[in-house]
mmCIF file of C-alpha atoms in Angstrom:
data_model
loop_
_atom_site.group_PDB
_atom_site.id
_atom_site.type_symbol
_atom_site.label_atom_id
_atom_site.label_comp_id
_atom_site.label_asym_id
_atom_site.label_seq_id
_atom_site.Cartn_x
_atom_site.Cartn_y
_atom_site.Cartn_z
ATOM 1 C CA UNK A 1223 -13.405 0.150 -1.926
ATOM 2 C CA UNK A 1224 -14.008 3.576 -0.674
ATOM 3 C CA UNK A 1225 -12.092 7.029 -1.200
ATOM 4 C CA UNK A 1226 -9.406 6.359 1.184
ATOM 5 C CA UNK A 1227 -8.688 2.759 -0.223
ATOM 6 C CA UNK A 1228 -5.915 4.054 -3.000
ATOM 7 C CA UNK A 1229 -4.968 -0.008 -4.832
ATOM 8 C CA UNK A 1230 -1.646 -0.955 -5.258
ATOM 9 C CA UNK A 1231 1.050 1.599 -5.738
ATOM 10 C CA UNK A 1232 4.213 0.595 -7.936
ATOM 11 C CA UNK A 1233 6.907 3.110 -7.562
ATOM 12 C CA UNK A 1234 8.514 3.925 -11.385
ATOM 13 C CA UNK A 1235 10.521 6.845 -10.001
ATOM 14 C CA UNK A 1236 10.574 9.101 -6.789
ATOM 15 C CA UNK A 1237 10.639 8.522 -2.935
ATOM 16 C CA UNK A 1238 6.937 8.082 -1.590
ATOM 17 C CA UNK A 1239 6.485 8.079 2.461
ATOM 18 C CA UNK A 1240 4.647 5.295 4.317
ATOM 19 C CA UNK A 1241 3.449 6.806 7.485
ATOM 20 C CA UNK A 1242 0.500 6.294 10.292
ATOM 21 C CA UNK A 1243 -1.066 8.840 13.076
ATOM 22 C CA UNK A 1244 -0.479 7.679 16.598
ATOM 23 C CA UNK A 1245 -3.171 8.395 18.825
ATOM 24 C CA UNK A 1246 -1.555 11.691 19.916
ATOM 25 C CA UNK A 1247 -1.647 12.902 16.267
ATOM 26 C CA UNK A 1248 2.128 12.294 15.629
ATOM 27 C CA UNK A 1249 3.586 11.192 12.410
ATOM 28 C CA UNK A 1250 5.058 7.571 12.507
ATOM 29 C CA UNK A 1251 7.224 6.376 9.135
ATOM 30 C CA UNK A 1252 6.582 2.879 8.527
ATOM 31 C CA UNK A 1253 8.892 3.133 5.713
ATOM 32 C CA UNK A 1254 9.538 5.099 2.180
ATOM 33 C CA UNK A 1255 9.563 3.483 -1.183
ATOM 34 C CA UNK A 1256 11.605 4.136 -4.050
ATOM 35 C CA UNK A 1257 11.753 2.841 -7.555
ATOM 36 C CA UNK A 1258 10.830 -0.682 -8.292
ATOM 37 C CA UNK A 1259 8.923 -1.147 -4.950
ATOM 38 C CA UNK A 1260 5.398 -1.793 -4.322
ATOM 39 C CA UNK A 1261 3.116 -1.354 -1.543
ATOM 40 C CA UNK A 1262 0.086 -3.210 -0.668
ATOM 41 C CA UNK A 1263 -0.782 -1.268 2.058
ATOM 42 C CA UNK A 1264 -2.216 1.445 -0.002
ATOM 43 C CA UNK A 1265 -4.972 -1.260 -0.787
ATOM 44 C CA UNK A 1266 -5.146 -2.471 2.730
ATOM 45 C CA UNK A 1267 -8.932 -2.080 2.664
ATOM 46 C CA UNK A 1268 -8.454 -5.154 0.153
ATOM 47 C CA UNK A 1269 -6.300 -7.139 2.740
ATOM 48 C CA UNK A 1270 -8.948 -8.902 5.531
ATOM 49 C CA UNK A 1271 -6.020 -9.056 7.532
ATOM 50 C CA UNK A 1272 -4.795 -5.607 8.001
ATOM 51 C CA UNK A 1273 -6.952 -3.553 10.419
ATOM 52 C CA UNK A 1274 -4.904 -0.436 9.914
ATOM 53 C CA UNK A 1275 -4.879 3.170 7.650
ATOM 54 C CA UNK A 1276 -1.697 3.889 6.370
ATOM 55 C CA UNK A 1277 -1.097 7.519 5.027
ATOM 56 C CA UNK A 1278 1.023 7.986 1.930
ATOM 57 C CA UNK A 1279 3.038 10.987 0.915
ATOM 58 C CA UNK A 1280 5.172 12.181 -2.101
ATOM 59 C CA UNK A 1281 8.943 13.258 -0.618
ATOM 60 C CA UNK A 1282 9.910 13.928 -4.320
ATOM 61 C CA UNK A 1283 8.297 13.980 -7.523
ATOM 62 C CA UNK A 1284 7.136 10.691 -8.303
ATOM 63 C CA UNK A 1285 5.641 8.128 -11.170
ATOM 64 C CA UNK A 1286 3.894 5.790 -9.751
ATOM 65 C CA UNK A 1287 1.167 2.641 -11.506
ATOM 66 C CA UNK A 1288 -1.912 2.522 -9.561
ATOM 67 C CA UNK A 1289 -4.020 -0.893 -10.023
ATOM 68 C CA UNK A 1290 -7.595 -0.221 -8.847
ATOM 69 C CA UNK A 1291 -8.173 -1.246 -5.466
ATOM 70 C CA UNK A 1292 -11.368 -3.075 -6.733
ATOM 71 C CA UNK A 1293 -9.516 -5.151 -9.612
ATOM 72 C CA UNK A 1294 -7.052 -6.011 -7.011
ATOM 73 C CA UNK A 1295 -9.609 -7.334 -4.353
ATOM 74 C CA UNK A 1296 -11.485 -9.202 -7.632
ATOM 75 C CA UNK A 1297 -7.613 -10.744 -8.810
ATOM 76 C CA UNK A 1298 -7.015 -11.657 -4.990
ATOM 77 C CA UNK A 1299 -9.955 -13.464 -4.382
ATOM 78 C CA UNK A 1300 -10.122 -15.560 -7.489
ATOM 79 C CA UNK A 1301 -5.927 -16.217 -7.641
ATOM 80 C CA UNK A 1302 -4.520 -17.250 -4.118
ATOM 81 C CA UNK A 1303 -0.992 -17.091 -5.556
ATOM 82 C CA UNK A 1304 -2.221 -13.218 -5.676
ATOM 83 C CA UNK A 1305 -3.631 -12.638 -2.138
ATOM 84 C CA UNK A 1306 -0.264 -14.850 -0.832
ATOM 85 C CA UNK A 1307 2.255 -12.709 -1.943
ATOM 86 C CA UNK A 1308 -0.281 -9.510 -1.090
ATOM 87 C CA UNK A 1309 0.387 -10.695 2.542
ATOM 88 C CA UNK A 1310 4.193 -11.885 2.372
ATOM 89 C CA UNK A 1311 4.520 -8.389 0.982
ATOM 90 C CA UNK A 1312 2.880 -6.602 3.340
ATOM 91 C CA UNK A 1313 5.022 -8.932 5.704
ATOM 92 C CA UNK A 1314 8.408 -7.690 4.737
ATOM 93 C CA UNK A 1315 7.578 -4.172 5.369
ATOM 94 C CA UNK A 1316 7.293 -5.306 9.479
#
């Protein structure tokens, strides 16, 4: 994993932003997440199927649970049940 490859964000408290650049430099919200939600897409450098950067921001403070995009990719590999709901996840958000 590299710098920009975050892991997997679990939300304990706060409202965090899910957004992307379009070409033109605009802002695009995916989505926001708020307590007891978790996104994958933080770790998407983990997911071989996701060929997209998402950006995340804080809209208020927040407490999050990080789980190191390197353990993740390690757990996903060796556990399918792990890299299945990864995806269905990652699914639900689209």
């Amino acid at each position: 994993s590299d710098d920009t490859c975050a892991g997997v964000f679990l939300v304990r408290s706060g409202t965090l932003r899910v957004y992307m650049l379009s070409e033109d430099g605009k802002d695009l919200t995916l989505f926001r997440l708020n307590p007891g939600d978790v996104c994958i897409l933080s770790a998407s450098c983990v997911l071989k199927m996701i060929r997209f950067e998402v950006l995340i921001e804080a809209e208020t403070d927040c407490r999050i649970l990080v789980i190191n995009a390197g353990f993740f990719s390690e757990l996903a590999e060796r556990n399918v049940w792990v890299e299945n709901i990864s995806y269905k996840i990652a699914a639900e958000r689209f």
